[in-house]
PDB file of C-alpha atoms in Angstrom:
ATOM      1  CA  MET A1232     -13.661 -14.167  -8.139  1.00  0.00           C
ATOM      2  CA  ARG A1233     -10.955 -15.362  -5.870  1.00  0.00           C
ATOM      3  CA  ASN A1234     -10.325 -12.200  -3.845  1.00  0.00           C
ATOM      4  CA  PRO A1235     -12.978  -9.460  -4.025  1.00  0.00           C
ATOM      5  CA  PRO A1236     -11.388  -7.441  -1.166  1.00  0.00           C
ATOM      6  CA  LEU A1237      -8.110  -7.211  -3.058  1.00  0.00           C
ATOM      7  CA  LEU A1238      -9.865  -6.221  -6.247  1.00  0.00           C
ATOM      8  CA  LYS A1239     -11.730  -3.529  -4.365  1.00  0.00           C
ATOM      9  CA  PHE A1240      -8.473  -2.267  -2.840  1.00  0.00           C
ATOM     10  CA  LEU A1241      -6.787  -2.101  -6.281  1.00  0.00           C
ATOM     11  CA  ALA A1242      -9.829  -0.132  -7.525  1.00  0.00           C
ATOM     12  CA  ALA A1243      -9.276   2.236  -4.632  1.00  0.00           C
ATOM     13  CA  VAL A1244      -5.601   2.619  -5.632  1.00  0.00           C
ATOM     14  CA  GLN A1245      -6.644   3.525  -9.122  1.00  0.00           C
ATOM     15  CA  MET A1246      -9.211   6.049  -7.846  1.00  0.00           C
ATOM     16  CA  HIS A1247      -6.411   7.530  -5.626  1.00  0.00           C
ATOM     17  CA  CYS A1248      -4.196   7.891  -8.766  1.00  0.00           C
ATOM     18  CA  GLU A1249      -6.975   9.542 -10.829  1.00  0.00           C
ATOM     19  CA  THR A1250      -8.492  11.869  -8.262  1.00  0.00           C
ATOM     20  CA  ALA A1251      -7.535  14.023  -5.322  1.00  0.00           C
ATOM     21  CA  ALA A1252      -8.938  11.345  -2.951  1.00  0.00           C
ATOM     22  CA  THR A1253      -6.597  10.026  -0.305  1.00  0.00           C
ATOM     23  CA  LEU A1254      -6.013   6.264  -0.355  1.00  0.00           C
ATOM     24  CA  MET A1255      -7.771   5.969   2.971  1.00  0.00           C
ATOM     25  CA  ARG A1256     -10.844   7.769   1.695  1.00  0.00           C
ATOM     26  CA  ALA A1257     -10.840   5.915  -1.648  1.00  0.00           C
ATOM     27  CA  SER A1258     -10.524   2.491   0.067  1.00  0.00           C
ATOM     28  CA  GLU A1259     -12.879   3.271   2.987  1.00  0.00           C
ATOM     29  CA  LEU A1260     -10.564   1.228   5.219  1.00  0.00           C
ATOM     30  CA  GLU A1261      -9.486   1.895   8.704  1.00  0.00           C
ATOM     31  CA  PRO A1262      -5.728   2.815   9.148  1.00  0.00           C
ATOM     32  CA  LEU A1263      -4.603  -0.681  10.282  1.00  0.00           C
ATOM     33  CA  ASP A1264      -6.653  -2.446   7.609  1.00  0.00           C
ATOM     34  CA  LEU A1265      -5.242  -0.069   5.020  1.00  0.00           C
ATOM     35  CA  GLN A1266      -1.671  -0.807   6.163  1.00  0.00           C
ATOM     36  CA  LEU A1267      -2.387  -4.511   5.889  1.00  0.00           C
ATOM     37  CA  SER A1268      -3.903  -4.176   2.440  1.00  0.00           C
ATOM     38  CA  VAL A1269      -0.988  -2.123   1.210  1.00  0.00           C
ATOM     39  CA  ALA A1270       1.481  -4.703   2.583  1.00  0.00           C
ATOM     40  CA  ILE A1271      -0.385  -7.629   0.995  1.00  0.00           C
ATOM     41  CA  ALA A1272      -0.617  -5.879  -2.418  1.00  0.00           C
ATOM     42  CA  GLU A1273       3.081  -4.928  -2.248  1.00  0.00           C
ATOM     43  CA  ASP A1274       4.096  -8.519  -1.287  1.00  0.00           C
ATOM     44  CA  LEU A1275       2.142  -9.816  -4.309  1.00  0.00           C
ATOM     45  CA  GLY A1276       3.801  -7.247  -6.569  1.00  0.00           C
ATOM     46  CA  PHE A1277       0.488  -5.674  -7.453  1.00  0.00           C
ATOM     47  CA  VAL A1278       1.279  -2.124  -6.222  1.00  0.00           C
ATOM     48  CA  GLU A1279       4.433  -0.076  -5.935  1.00  0.00           C
ATOM     49  CA  ASN A1280       5.336   3.181  -4.184  1.00  0.00           C
ATOM     50  CA  THR A1281       5.577   6.216  -6.446  1.00  0.00           C
ATOM     51  CA  GLY A1282       7.937   8.145  -4.198  1.00  0.00           C
ATOM     52  CA  GLU A1283       5.379  10.997  -4.247  1.00  0.00           C
ATOM     53  CA  ILE A1284       2.887  12.204  -1.654  1.00  0.00           C
ATOM     54  CA  HIS A1285      -0.007  11.914  -4.103  1.00  0.00           C
ATOM     55  CA  PRO A1286      -0.478   9.472  -5.614  1.00  0.00           C
ATOM     56  CA  SER A1287       1.550   7.433  -3.165  1.00  0.00           C
ATOM     57  CA  LEU A1288       0.934   4.024  -4.910  1.00  0.00           C
ATOM     58  CA  ARG A1289       0.241   2.825  -8.365  1.00  0.00           C
ATOM     59  CA  ILE A1290      -0.806  -0.524  -9.733  1.00  0.00           C
ATOM     60  CA  THR A1291       1.999  -2.503 -11.418  1.00  0.00           C
ATOM     61  CA  ALA A1292       1.843  -4.485 -14.645  1.00  0.00           C
ATOM     62  CA  ASP A1293       1.406  -7.625 -12.577  1.00  0.00           C
ATOM     63  CA  GLY A1294      -1.461  -5.997 -10.670  1.00  0.00           C
ATOM     64  CA  TRP A1295      -3.220  -5.025 -13.922  1.00  0.00           C
ATOM     65  CA  ALA A1296      -2.742  -8.559 -15.259  1.00  0.00           C
ATOM     66  CA  TRP A1297      -4.333 -10.011 -12.143  1.00  0.00           C
ATOM     67  CA  VAL A1298      -7.266  -7.467 -12.361  1.00  0.00           C
ATOM     68  CA  THR A1299      -7.817  -8.413 -16.005  1.00  0.00           C
ATOM     69  CA  GLN A1300      -7.899 -12.143 -15.098  1.00  0.00           C
ATOM     70  CA  GLU A1301     -10.269 -11.548 -12.223  1.00  0.00           C
ATOM     71  CA  LEU A1302     -12.711  -9.529 -14.359  1.00  0.00           C
ATOM     72  CA  ALA A1303     -12.537 -11.863 -17.330  1.00  0.00           C
ATOM     73  CA  PRO A1304     -15.796 -13.709 -16.360  1.00  0.00           C
ATOM     74  CA  PHE A1305     -17.616 -10.317 -16.450  1.00  0.00           C
ATOM     75  CA  ARG A1306     -16.496  -9.213 -19.984  1.00  0.00           C
ATOM     76  CA  GLY A1307     -19.809 -10.150 -21.566  1.00  0.00           C
ATOM     77  CA  LEU A1308     -21.776  -8.473 -18.850  1.00  0.00           C
ATOM     78  CA  ILE A1309     -19.754  -5.288 -19.086  1.00  0.00           C
ATOM     79  CA  ARG A1310     -20.003  -5.249 -22.929  1.00  0.00           C
ATOM     80  CA  ASP A1311     -23.760  -5.761 -22.853  1.00  0.00           C
ATOM     81  CA  ALA A1312     -24.256  -3.074 -20.185  1.00  0.00           C
ATOM     82  CA  ALA A1313     -22.182  -0.624 -22.242  1.00  0.00           C
ATOM     83  CA  ARG A1314     -24.156  -1.498 -25.391  1.00  0.00           C
ATOM     84  CA  THR A1315     -27.531  -0.926 -23.691  1.00  0.00           C
ATOM     85  CA  GLY A1316     -26.435   2.228 -21.925  1.00  0.00           C
ATOM     86  CA  GLY A1317     -26.079   0.609 -18.492  1.00  0.00           C
ATOM     87  CA  VAL A1318     -22.427   1.724 -18.197  1.00  0.00           C
ATOM     88  CA  SER A1319     -21.128   5.171 -18.980  1.00  0.00           C
TER      89      SER A1319
END
């Protein structure tokens, strides 16, 4: 993987979209680190503002494409874990 912290941040954005968790809680980042992560992800075009209070950000198509590329080496592992009951 080229950027595990960015992948973790995008996972937090998705959790924020799917649950009542705030982005700060989902990401487990301090406020300044969270601001920096948001700025980097926005600059890369991986997230965009929703204009809503919750969820405040969402992953863009470019962000999903990057996540898919980053996780590609793990496809076999994920498939095997799902087949053997290791992933629900």
